[in-house]
Amino acid sequence: MAYSNQDLRSAGLKVTLPRVKILQILEDSDESSRHKSAEDVYQSLRDAGEDVGLATVYRVLTQFETAGLVTRHNFEAGHSVFELAETGPHDHMVDTESGNVVEFKDSVIEERQRAIAEEHGYEIVDHSLVLYVRKKDA
Amino acid sequence: MAYSNQDLRSAGLKVTLPRVKILQILEDSDESSRHKSAEDVYQSLRDAGEDVGLATVYRVLTQFETAGLVTRHNFEAGHSVFELAETGPHDHMVDTESGNVVEFKDSVIEERQRAIAEEHGYEIVDHSLVLYVRKKDA
DNA sequence: TTGGTTGCAAACAATTTGCATAAAT
DNA sequence: ATTTATGCAAATTGTTTGCAACCAA
């Protein structure tokens, strides 16, 4: 279920080299490196010998976000990280020592969130749950 | 249970006008405006006739954070907001239309978080849960 | 052809830092 | 008298924008 050029077209975006390459980079990353900053993506492009400007990386990532292809996170101040949106909604656990990110999903928490918002007369538009964790030493 | 000059001293910080004033501003804000950006604090200072530089506001807020007197949040990219730490751990609901912030606490969610981290061999060091919400139209 | 797209440089916004001066202990 | 803080301006960092050249449709 990888994104295709057709997905770009459907989003009203022309199929250009920068876009295709960036999408590829996001798809090719394994689970432990799904979350990349604009700078990360930019570096990957350079490593792959592609001559794409950093400004373009930002523009494309923002367009992808608008199109719903990627999700932007602000785990920490100062910079955003992006991830492909194909895995559906989920939350994150960030290992404070290794920087690793683990994804998880919990319906109990989801339901509680909904209920709490409702108690206050609200409906949830979006949410962000990040657990900052440390490996438990045996 | 307001913070005092003694708390500043205990944190190894000299009791200076900027620090006292900033602490005061954070304490005097009512529940609906507990969360302030550095710029907000800076404006409050100017409104109060105090001539404190913005750089100092940033420095002091960062020192307060280190000392555990305030907590920094990154609700959205681009800027941080700070709040007094005296109310203990809790989560946030941000009204996407008015910008209002509502605090809440839910032990069911807390327990699930703990359990989930544990399932992965982790212990929670910190966490951030923000619900972006919208008033439910009747 | 032609309107969307890119690269580059300049513009920006939030935050940090260097340094000489000023204030706290 | 010492040590720590402050204000200001300059420097950084992450991100956005203006614009002329460029490329996909």
Coordinates of C-alpha atoms (C1' of nucleotides) in Angstrom, one line a residue:
Chain A
M1 CA 0.0 0.0 0.0
A2 CA 2.6 2.5 -1.0
Y3 CA 1.7 5.9 -2.3
S4 CA 1.9 6.4 -6.0
N5 CA 2.2 9.2 -8.5
Q6 CA -1.5 8.9 -8.8
D7 CA -1.9 10.1 -5.2
L8 CA 0.1 13.2 -6.1
R9 CA -2.2 13.9 -9.0
S10 CA -5.3 13.3 -6.9
A11 CA -3.9 15.9 -4.5
G12 CA -3.6 18.4 -7.4
L13 CA 0.1 18.2 -7.4
K14 CA 2.1 17.7 -10.6
V15 CA 4.4 14.7 -10.6
T16 CA 7.8 16.2 -10.3
L17 CA 11.2 14.7 -9.4
P18 CA 11.4 16.4 -6.0
R19 CA 8.0 15.2 -5.0
V20 CA 8.5 11.6 -6.2
K21 CA 11.9 11.4 -4.6
I22 CA 10.7 12.8 -1.2
L23 CA 7.8 10.4 -1.2
Q24 CA 10.2 7.6 -2.0
I25 CA 12.5 8.5 0.9
L26 CA 9.7 8.6 3.3
E27 CA 8.5 5.2 2.1
D28 CA 11.9 3.5 2.1
S29 CA 12.6 4.4 5.7
D30 CA 12.2 1.5 8.1
E31 CA 10.1 1.6 11.2
S32 CA 12.8 3.0 13.4
S33 CA 13.4 6.0 11.2
R34 CA 9.9 6.8 10.0
H35 CA 10.1 10.3 11.6
K36 CA 12.3 12.7 9.7
S37 CA 12.9 16.4 9.9
A38 CA 13.1 18.5 6.8
E39 CA 16.8 18.6 7.2
D40 CA 16.9 14.8 7.4
V41 CA 15.0 14.5 4.1
Y42 CA 17.2 17.1 2.6
Q43 CA 20.3 15.1 3.6
S44 CA 18.9 11.9 2.2
L45 CA 18.3 13.6 -1.1
R46 CA 21.8 14.9 -1.3
D47 CA 23.1 11.4 -0.3
A48 CA 21.1 10.1 -3.2
G49 CA 22.8 12.6 -5.5
E50 CA 19.6 14.6 -6.1
D51 CA 20.0 18.3 -6.3
V52 CA 16.9 19.6 -4.5
G53 CA 16.8 22.7 -2.4
L54 CA 15.9 22.7 1.2
A55 CA 13.2 25.3 0.6
T56 CA 11.6 22.8 -1.8
V57 CA 11.7 20.1 0.8
Y58 CA 9.8 22.3 3.2
R59 CA 7.3 23.3 0.5
V60 CA 6.7 19.7 -0.6
L61 CA 6.4 18.4 3.0
T62 CA 3.9 21.1 3.7
Q63 CA 1.9 20.2 0.6
F64 CA 2.0 16.6 1.5
E65 CA 0.7 17.4 4.9
T66 CA -2.1 19.4 3.5
A67 CA -2.9 16.6 1.1
G68 CA -3.0 14.2 4.1
L69 CA 0.0 12.1 2.8
V70 CA 2.2 13.0 5.8
T71 CA 1.7 14.0 9.4
R72 CA 3.8 16.7 11.1
H73 CA 4.8 16.4 14.7
N74 CA 6.3 18.8 17.1
F75 CA 7.8 16.4 19.6
E76 CA 10.2 19.1 20.8
A77 CA 10.5 22.8 20.3
G78 CA 12.6 24.2 17.5
H79 CA 11.8 21.7 14.7
S80 CA 9.1 19.5 13.2
V81 CA 9.4 15.9 12.1
F82 CA 7.3 14.3 9.4
E83 CA 6.1 10.8 8.8
L84 CA 4.1 9.0 6.1
A85 CA 0.4 9.0 7.0
E86 CA -0.4 5.6 5.6
T87 CA -0.3 3.7 8.9
G88 CA -3.3 5.5 10.3
P89 CA -3.7 7.3 13.5
H90 CA -1.4 6.3 16.4
D91 CA 0.6 7.8 19.2
H92 CA 4.3 7.9 20.0
M93 CA 6.8 6.9 22.6
V94 CA 10.1 8.6 22.4
D95 CA 13.1 6.9 23.9
T96 CA 14.9 9.8 25.6
E97 CA 18.2 8.0 25.5
S98 CA 18.4 6.6 22.0
G99 CA 15.9 9.0 20.3
N100 CA 14.1 6.0 18.9
V101 CA 10.4 6.4 18.3
V102 CA 7.9 3.6 19.0
E103 CA 4.3 3.9 17.7
F104 CA 1.4 2.5 19.6
K105 CA -2.4 2.6 19.6
D106 CA -4.8 2.2 22.5
S107 CA -8.5 2.3 22.2
V108 CA -9.0 2.7 25.9
I109 CA -7.1 5.9 25.9
E110 CA -8.9 7.0 22.7
E111 CA -12.3 6.5 24.2
R112 CA -11.4 8.3 27.4
Q113 CA -10.1 11.3 25.4
R114 CA -13.4 11.4 23.5
A115 CA -15.4 11.3 26.7
I116 CA -13.3 13.9 28.4
A117 CA -13.6 16.3 25.5
E118 CA -17.4 15.7 25.5
E119 CA -17.7 16.4 29.2
H120 CA -16.4 19.9 28.4
G121 CA -18.7 20.4 25.4
Y122 CA -16.0 19.8 22.9
E123 CA -15.3 17.4 20.1
I124 CA -11.8 16.3 19.2
V125 CA -10.3 17.7 16.0
D126 CA -6.9 16.3 16.5
H127 CA -4.6 15.2 19.3
S128 CA -1.1 14.5 20.3
L129 CA 0.1 12.0 22.8
V130 CA 3.8 11.5 23.3
L131 CA 5.4 9.4 26.1
Y132 CA 9.0 10.2 26.8
V133 CA 10.4 7.0 28.1
R134 CA 13.6 5.3 29.3
K135 CA 14.5 1.6 29.1
K136 CA 13.7 -0.1 32.3
D137 CA 16.9 -1.5 33.7
A138 CA 16.2 -5.1 34.7
Chain B
M1 CA 0.9 28.0 48.0
A2 CA 2.5 30.7 45.9
Y3 CA 6.2 30.6 45.1
S4 CA 8.4 33.0 47.1
N5 CA 11.7 34.6 46.9
Q6 CA 13.0 31.8 48.9
D7 CA 12.2 29.4 46.1
L8 CA 14.4 31.5 43.9
R9 CA 17.3 31.3 46.3
S10 CA 16.8 27.6 46.7
A11 CA 17.2 27.3 43.0
G12 CA 20.5 29.2 43.2
L13 CA 19.1 32.3 41.6
K14 CA 19.6 35.7 43.0
V15 CA 16.4 37.6 43.9
T16 CA 16.2 40.2 41.2
L17 CA 13.5 42.4 40.0
P18 CA 13.0 40.7 36.6
R19 CA 12.7 37.3 38.3
V20 CA 10.3 38.4 41.0
K21 CA 8.1 40.3 38.5
I22 CA 8.0 37.4 36.1
L23 CA 7.1 35.0 38.8
Q24 CA 4.4 37.4 39.9
I25 CA 2.9 37.7 36.4
L26 CA 2.7 33.9 36.2
E27 CA 1.0 33.6 39.5
D28 CA -1.4 36.4 39.0
S29 CA -2.8 35.0 35.8
D30 CA -6.2 33.4 36.1
E31 CA -7.0 29.9 35.0
S32 CA -7.8 30.8 31.4
S33 CA -4.5 32.5 30.9
R34 CA -2.1 30.3 32.7
H35 CA -0.2 29.5 29.5
K36 CA 1.9 32.3 28.3
S37 CA 4.5 32.7 25.6
A38 CA 7.8 34.6 26.3
E39 CA 6.3 37.4 24.3
D40 CA 3.2 37.4 26.4
V41 CA 5.2 37.7 29.6
Y42 CA 7.3 40.5 28.0
Q43 CA 4.1 42.4 27.1
S44 CA 2.7 42.0 30.6
L45 CA 6.0 43.4 32.0
R46 CA 5.9 46.4 29.7
D47 CA 2.2 47.0 30.5
A48 CA 3.2 47.0 34.2
G49 CA 5.8 49.7 33.4
E50 CA 8.8 47.4 34.0
D51 CA 11.7 47.8 31.6
V52 CA 12.9 44.2 31.2
G53 CA 14.4 42.9 28.0
L54 CA 12.9 40.1 26.0
A55 CA 16.2 38.2 26.2
T56 CA 16.0 38.3 29.9
V57 CA 12.4 37.0 29.8
Y58 CA 13.7 34.0 27.8
R59 CA 16.6 33.5 30.1
V60 CA 14.5 33.7 33.3
L61 CA 11.8 31.4 31.9
T62 CA 14.4 28.8 31.0
Q63 CA 16.0 29.1 34.4
F64 CA 12.6 28.6 36.0
E65 CA 12.0 25.6 33.9
T66 CA 15.3 24.1 34.9
A67 CA 14.5 24.9 38.5
G68 CA 11.1 23.1 38.1
L69 CA 9.1 26.3 38.8
V70 CA 7.5 26.4 35.4
T71 CA 6.7 23.9 32.6
R72 CA 7.3 24.5 29.0
H73 CA 4.9 23.3 26.4
N74 CA 5.1 23.1 22.6
F75 CA 1.5 23.0 21.7
E76 CA 2.2 24.2 18.3
A77 CA 5.3 24.7 16.2
G78 CA 7.0 28.0 16.2
H79 CA 6.8 29.0 19.8
S80 CA 6.6 27.7 23.3
V81 CA 4.3 28.5 26.2
F82 CA 5.1 28.4 29.8
E83 CA 2.9 27.8 32.9
L84 CA 3.6 27.7 36.6
A85 CA 4.3 24.2 37.8
E86 CA 2.5 24.4 41.1
T87 CA -0.7 22.7 40.0
G88 CA 1.0 19.3 39.5
P89 CA 0.9 17.1 36.4
H90 CA -2.1 17.4 34.1
D91 CA -3.0 17.4 30.4
H92 CA -4.3 20.0 28.1
M93 CA -7.2 20.6 25.7
V94 CA -6.7 23.5 23.2
D95 CA -9.7 25.1 21.7
T96 CA -8.6 25.4 18.1
E97 CA -11.0 28.3 17.5
S98 CA -10.5 30.5 20.6
G99 CA -7.0 29.4 21.5
N100 CA -8.3 28.7 25.1
V101 CA -6.5 26.0 27.1
V102 CA -8.4 23.7 29.4
E103 CA -6.5 21.5 31.8
F104 CA -7.7 18.0 32.8
K105 CA -6.4 14.9 34.6
D106 CA -7.5 11.4 34.0
S107 CA -6.3 8.4 36.0
V108 CA -7.6 5.9 33.5
I109 CA -5.4 7.4 30.8
E110 CA -2.5 7.7 33.1
E111 CA -2.6 4.0 34.1
R112 CA -2.9 2.9 30.5
Q113 CA 0.1 5.0 29.6
R114 CA 2.1 3.4 32.3
A115 CA 1.0 -0.1 31.2
I116 CA 1.8 0.5 27.6
A117 CA 5.2 1.8 28.3
E118 CA 5.9 -1.2 30.5
E119 CA 4.7 -3.6 27.8
H120 CA 7.5 -2.2 25.7
G121 CA 10.1 -2.4 28.5
Y122 CA 10.0 1.3 29.2
E123 CA 9.2 3.5 32.1
I124 CA 7.8 6.9 31.6
V125 CA 10.0 9.9 32.2
D126 CA 7.6 12.5 31.0
H127 CA 4.6 12.8 28.7
S128 CA 2.6 15.2 26.7
L129 CA -1.1 14.8 25.8
V130 CA -2.9 17.6 24.0
L131 CA -6.4 17.4 22.6
Y132 CA -7.1 19.9 19.9
V133 CA -10.8 20.5 20.2
R134 CA -13.7 22.5 18.8
K135 CA -16.9 23.5 20.6
K136 CA -19.7 21.1 19.8
D137 CA -22.5 23.0 18.1
A138 CA -25.7 22.0 19.8
Chain C
dT1 C1' 1.6 27.3 -24.4
dT2 C1' 1.0 28.1 -19.7
dG3 C1' 0.3 27.6 -15.2
dG4 C1' 2.3 25.0 -11.5
dT5 C1' 7.2 24.2 -9.7
dT6 C1' 11.9 24.9 -8.4
dG7 C1' 16.3 27.0 -6.7
dC8 C1' 18.4 30.6 -4.6
dA9 C1' 18.8 34.3 -1.9
dA10 C1' 16.6 37.3 1.1
dA11 C1' 13.1 37.6 4.6
dC12 C1' 11.2 36.0 9.0
dA13 C1' 10.1 34.5 13.7
dA14 C1' 11.4 32.5 17.9
dT15 C1' 15.2 32.0 20.7
dT16 C1' 20.1 32.3 22.1
dT17 C1' 24.5 34.4 23.0
dG18 C1' 28.5 37.9 23.6
dC19 C1' 29.8 41.5 26.1
dA20 C1' 30.2 45.6 28.8
dT21 C1' 27.5 47.5 32.5
dA22 C1' 24.7 47.1 36.7
dA23 C1' 22.9 45.1 40.7
dA24 C1' 22.8 41.5 44.5
dT25 C1' 25.1 39.3 48.3
Chain D
dA1 C1' 34.6 43.1 46.5
dT2 C1' 32.8 39.3 44.0
dT3 C1' 29.8 37.0 41.7
dT4 C1' 25.8 36.7 39.1
dA5 C1' 22.3 39.3 36.2
dT6 C1' 20.8 42.5 32.8
dG7 C1' 20.1 45.0 28.5
dC8 C1' 21.1 45.5 24.0
dA9 C1' 22.5 44.2 19.7
dA10 C1' 24.2 40.7 16.9
dA11 C1' 24.1 35.8 15.9
dT12 C1' 21.6 31.3 15.3
dT13 C1' 18.1 28.1 13.9
dG14 C1' 14.1 26.5 11.7
dT15 C1' 11.0 27.8 8.3
dT16 C1' 8.8 30.8 4.7
dT17 C1' 8.6 33.8 0.6
dG18 C1' 9.7 36.6 -3.7
dC19 C1' 11.0 36.0 -8.1
dA20 C1' 13.1 34.6 -12.5
dA21 C1' 14.0 30.5 -14.8
dC22 C1' 12.0 25.9 -15.7
dC23 C1' 9.3 21.9 -16.6
dA24 C1' 5.0 18.9 -16.7
dA25 C1' 0.7 18.6 -18.9

